[in-house]
Short mmCIF file of C-alpha atoms in Angstrom, two decimals:
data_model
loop_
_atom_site.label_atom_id
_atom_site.label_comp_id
_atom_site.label_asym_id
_atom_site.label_seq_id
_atom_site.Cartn_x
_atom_site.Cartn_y
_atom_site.Cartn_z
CA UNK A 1 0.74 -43.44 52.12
CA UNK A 2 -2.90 -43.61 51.14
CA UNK A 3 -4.05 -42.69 48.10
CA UNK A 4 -7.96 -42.15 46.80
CA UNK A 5 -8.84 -41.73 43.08
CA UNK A 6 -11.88 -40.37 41.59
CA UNK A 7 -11.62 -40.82 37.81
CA UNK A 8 -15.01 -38.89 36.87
CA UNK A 9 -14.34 -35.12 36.93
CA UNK A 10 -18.03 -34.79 36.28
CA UNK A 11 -21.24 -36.36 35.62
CA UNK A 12 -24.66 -35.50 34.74
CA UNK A 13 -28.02 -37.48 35.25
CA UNK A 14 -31.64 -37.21 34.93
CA UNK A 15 -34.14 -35.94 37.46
CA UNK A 16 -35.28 -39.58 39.40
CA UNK A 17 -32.86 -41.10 37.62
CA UNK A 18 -29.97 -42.99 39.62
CA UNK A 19 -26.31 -42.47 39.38
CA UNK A 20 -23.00 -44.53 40.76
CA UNK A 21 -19.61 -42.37 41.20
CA UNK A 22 -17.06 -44.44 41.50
CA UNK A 23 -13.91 -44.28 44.03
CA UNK A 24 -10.86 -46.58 44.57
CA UNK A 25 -8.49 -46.39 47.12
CA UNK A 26 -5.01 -47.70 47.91
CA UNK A 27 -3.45 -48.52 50.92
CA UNK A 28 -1.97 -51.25 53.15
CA UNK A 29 -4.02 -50.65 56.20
CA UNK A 30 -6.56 -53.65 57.04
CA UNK A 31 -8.51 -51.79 59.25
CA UNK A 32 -9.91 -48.38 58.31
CA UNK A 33 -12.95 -45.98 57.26
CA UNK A 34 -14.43 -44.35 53.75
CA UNK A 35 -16.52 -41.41 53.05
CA UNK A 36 -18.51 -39.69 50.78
CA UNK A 37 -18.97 -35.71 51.29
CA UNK A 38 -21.01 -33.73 49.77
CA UNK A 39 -20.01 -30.02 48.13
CA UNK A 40 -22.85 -28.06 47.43
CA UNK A 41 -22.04 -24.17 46.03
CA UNK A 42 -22.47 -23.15 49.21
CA UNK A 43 -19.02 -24.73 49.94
CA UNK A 44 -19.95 -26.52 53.31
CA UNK A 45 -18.91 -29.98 53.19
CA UNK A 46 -21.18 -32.56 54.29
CA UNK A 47 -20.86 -35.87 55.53
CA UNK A 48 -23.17 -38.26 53.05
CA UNK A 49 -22.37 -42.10 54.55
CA UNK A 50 -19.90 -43.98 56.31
CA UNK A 51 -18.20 -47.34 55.38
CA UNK A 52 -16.09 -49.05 58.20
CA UNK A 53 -13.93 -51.64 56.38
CA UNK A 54 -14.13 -54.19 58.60
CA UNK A 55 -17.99 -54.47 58.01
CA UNK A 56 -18.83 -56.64 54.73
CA UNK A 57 -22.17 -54.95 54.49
CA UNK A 58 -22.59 -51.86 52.50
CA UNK A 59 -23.87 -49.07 54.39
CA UNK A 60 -26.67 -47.49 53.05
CA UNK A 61 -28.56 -43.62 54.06
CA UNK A 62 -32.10 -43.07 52.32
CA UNK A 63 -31.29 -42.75 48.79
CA UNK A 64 -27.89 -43.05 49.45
CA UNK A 65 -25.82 -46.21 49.17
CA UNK A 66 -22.18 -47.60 49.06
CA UNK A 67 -21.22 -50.90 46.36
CA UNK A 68 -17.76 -51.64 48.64
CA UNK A 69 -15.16 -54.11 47.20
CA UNK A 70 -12.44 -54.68 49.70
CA UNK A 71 -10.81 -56.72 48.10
CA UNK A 72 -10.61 -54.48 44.64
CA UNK A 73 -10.75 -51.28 46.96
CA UNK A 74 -13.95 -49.83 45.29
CA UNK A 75 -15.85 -47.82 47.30
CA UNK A 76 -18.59 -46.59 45.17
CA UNK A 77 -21.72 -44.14 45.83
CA UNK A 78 -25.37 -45.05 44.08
CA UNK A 79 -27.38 -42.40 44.30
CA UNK A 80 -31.61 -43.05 43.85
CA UNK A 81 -34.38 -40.90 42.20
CA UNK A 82 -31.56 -37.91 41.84
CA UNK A 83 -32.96 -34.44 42.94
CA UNK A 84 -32.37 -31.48 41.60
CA UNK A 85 -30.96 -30.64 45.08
CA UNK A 86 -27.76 -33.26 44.85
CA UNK A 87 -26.20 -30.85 42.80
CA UNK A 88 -22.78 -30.73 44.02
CA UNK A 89 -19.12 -31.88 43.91
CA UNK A 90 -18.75 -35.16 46.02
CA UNK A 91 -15.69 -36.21 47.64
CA UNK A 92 -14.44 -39.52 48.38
CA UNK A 93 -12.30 -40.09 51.70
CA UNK A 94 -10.25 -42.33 53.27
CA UNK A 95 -9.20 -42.51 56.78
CA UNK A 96 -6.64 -45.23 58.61
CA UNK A 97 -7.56 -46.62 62.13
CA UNK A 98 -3.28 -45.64 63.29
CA UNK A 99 -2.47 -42.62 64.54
CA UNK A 100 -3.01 -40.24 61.38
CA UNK A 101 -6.30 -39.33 61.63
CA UNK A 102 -6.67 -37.03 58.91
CA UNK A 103 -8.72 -37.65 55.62
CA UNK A 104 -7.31 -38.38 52.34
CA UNK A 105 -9.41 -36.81 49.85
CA UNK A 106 -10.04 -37.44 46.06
CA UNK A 107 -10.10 -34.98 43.72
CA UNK A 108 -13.98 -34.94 43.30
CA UNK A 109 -16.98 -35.16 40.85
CA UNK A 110 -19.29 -32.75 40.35
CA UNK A 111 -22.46 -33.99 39.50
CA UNK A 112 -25.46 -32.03 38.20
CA UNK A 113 -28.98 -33.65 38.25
CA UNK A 114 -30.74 -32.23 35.08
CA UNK A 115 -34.70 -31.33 35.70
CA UNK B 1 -23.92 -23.45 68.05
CA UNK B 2 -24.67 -26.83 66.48
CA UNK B 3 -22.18 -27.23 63.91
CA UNK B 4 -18.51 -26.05 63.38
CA UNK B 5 -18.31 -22.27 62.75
CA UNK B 6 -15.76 -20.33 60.74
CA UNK B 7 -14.79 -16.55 60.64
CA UNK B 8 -14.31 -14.54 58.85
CA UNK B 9 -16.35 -16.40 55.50
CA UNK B 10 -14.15 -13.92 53.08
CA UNK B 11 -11.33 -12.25 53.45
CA UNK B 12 -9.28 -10.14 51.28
CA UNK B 13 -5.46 -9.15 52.06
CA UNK B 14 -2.65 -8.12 50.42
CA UNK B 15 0.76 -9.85 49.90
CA UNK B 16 3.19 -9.88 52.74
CA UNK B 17 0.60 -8.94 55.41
CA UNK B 18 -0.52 -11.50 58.43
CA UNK B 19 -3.89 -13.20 58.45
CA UNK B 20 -5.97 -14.92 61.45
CA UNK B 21 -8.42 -17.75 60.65
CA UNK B 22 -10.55 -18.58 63.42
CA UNK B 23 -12.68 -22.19 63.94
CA UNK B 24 -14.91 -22.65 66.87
CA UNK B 25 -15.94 -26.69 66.75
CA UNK B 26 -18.81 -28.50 67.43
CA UNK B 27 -18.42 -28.64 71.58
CA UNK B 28 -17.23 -31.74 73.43
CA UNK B 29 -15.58 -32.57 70.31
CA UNK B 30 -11.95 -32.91 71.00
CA UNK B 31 -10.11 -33.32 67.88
CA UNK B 32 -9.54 -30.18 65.00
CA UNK B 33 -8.28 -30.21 61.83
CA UNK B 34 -7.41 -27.42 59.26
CA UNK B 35 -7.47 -28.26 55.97
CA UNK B 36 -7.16 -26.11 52.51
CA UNK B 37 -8.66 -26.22 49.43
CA UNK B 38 -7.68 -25.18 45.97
CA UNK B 39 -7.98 -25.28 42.74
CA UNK B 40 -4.49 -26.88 41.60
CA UNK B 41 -4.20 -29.00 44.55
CA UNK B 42 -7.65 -29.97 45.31
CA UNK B 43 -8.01 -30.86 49.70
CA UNK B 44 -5.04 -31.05 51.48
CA UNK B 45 -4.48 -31.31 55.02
CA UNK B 46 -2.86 -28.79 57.54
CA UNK B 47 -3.03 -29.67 61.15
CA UNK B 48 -4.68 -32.16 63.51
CA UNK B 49 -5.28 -31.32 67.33
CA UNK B 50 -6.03 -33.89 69.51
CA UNK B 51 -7.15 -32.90 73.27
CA UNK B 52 -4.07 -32.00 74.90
CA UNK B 53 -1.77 -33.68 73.07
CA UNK B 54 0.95 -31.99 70.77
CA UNK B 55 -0.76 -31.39 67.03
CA UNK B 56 0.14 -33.02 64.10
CA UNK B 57 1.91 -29.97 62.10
CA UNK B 58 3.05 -32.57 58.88
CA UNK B 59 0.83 -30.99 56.54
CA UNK B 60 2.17 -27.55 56.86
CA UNK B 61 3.71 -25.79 53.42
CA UNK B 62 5.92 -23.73 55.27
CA UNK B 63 6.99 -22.23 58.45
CA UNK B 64 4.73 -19.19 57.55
CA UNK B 65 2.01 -21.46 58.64
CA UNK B 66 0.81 -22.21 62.46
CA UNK B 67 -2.02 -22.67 64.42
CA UNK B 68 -2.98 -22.74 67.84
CA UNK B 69 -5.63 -24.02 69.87
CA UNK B 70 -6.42 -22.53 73.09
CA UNK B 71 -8.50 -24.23 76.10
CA UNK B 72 -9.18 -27.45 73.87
CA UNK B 73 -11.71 -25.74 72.05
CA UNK B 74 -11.44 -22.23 69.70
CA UNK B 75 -8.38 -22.81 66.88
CA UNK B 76 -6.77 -20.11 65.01
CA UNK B 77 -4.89 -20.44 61.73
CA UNK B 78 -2.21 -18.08 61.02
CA UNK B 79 -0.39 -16.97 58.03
CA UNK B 80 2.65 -14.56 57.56
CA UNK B 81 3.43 -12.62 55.34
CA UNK B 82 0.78 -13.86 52.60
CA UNK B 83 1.46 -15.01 49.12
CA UNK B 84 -0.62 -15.22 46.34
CA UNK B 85 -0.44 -19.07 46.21
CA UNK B 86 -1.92 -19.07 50.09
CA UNK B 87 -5.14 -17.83 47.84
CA UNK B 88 -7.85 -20.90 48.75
CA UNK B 89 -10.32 -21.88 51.36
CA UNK B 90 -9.36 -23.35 54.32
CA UNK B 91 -11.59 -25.50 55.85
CA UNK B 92 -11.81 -26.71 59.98
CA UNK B 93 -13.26 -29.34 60.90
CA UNK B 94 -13.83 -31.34 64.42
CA UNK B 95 -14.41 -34.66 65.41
CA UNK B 96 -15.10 -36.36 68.94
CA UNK B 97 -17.91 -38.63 70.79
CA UNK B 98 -18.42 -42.57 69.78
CA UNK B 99 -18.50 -41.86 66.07
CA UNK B 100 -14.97 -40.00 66.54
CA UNK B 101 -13.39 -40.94 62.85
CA UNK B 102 -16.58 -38.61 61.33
CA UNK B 103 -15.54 -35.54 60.86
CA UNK B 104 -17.81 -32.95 60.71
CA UNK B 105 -16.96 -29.21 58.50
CA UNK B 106 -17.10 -25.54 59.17
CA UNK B 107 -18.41 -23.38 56.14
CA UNK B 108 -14.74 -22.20 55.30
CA UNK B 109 -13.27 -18.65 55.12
CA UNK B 110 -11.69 -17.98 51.63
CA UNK B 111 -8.80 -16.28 51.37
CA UNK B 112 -7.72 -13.88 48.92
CA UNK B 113 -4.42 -12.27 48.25
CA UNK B 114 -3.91 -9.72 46.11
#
């Protein structure tokens, strides 16, 4: 079984500033995917980036980017010049390429961007 | 609609009656999930639908829980005879197309019991 930790309950950072949450992962899959949603109040969960492990380069949306360690299974988010508007909990996921397709889900950070 | 679409966003029941969650995906997308969210046990999943085949009941608490989906498209979660711990939001979500391990979320429907 697959198992995703998130060891920051919450976090806080600066206006522009940039943040990394961190995420690590266990499983014995070779080939699979990671997430990062997105929580805001508002409760709709929304998909932030996409890692496929079998690609070395980090993936990378905007202001948005992934530091992936296979190897160590890290899968961290960076976040650049925070907004007030990333205010949320963010989730890290894990999915296998077999025939369970659903996600495995940390137990989030909520981060607040101060102004 | 664009997105994955929920109903009712709240509801309120008391213990012991039936509830019906509904979750109309994103269309063409042929794969649904259910999935629940609270506060002592953080996401967990329910139930996976894939196109026609037989769905993936594993993450089911109990037999109080089921879920249909009818014509490949429109789900609907049920719940018998409620329990205070069923208190959470349950989440759908769908997935389908090229990108089809994305999954993409409904706003939820939380459930109270009183």
């Amino acid at each position: 079984a697959q198992t995703v930790t998130q060891s920051q309950p919450e976090m806080s950072v600066q206006e522009a500033e940039t943040v990394t949450l961190s995420c690590t992962y266990d499983t014995s899959e070779n080939n699979y995917y990671l997430f990062w949603y997105k929580q805001p109040p508002s409760r709709q969960m929304i998909l932030v980036i996409r890692q496929e492990a079998y690609k070395q380069q980090n993936a990378t949306e905007n202001r948005f980017s992934v530091n992936f360690q296979k190897a160590a299974k890290s899968f961290s988010l960076k976040i650049s010049d925070s907004q007030l508007g990333d205010t949320a909990m963010y989730f890290c996921a894990f999915i296998g390429s077999g025939s369970a397709r659903q996600l495995t889900f940390g137990s989030g950070t909520q981060l607040t961007v101060l102004p | 609609g664009a997105g994955v679409s929920q109903s009712p966003s709240n509801k309120v029941t008391e213990k012991g009656k039936d509830v019906e969650l509904r979750c109309d995906p994103i269309s063409g997308h042929t794969a649904l999930y259910w999935y629940r969210q609270s506060l002592g046990q953080g996401l967990e999943f329910l139930i996976y639908f894939q196109g026609n085949s037989a769905p993936d009941k594993s993450g089911l608490p109990s037999d109080r829980f089921s879920a249909e989906r009818t014509g490949g498209s429109v789900s609907t979660l049920t719940i018998q005879r409620t329990q205070q711990e069923d208190s959470a939001v349950y989440l759908c979500a769908s997935s389908g197309g090229q990108q089809s391990y994305e999954q993409y979320f409904g706003p939820g429907t939380r459930l109270t019991v009183t």
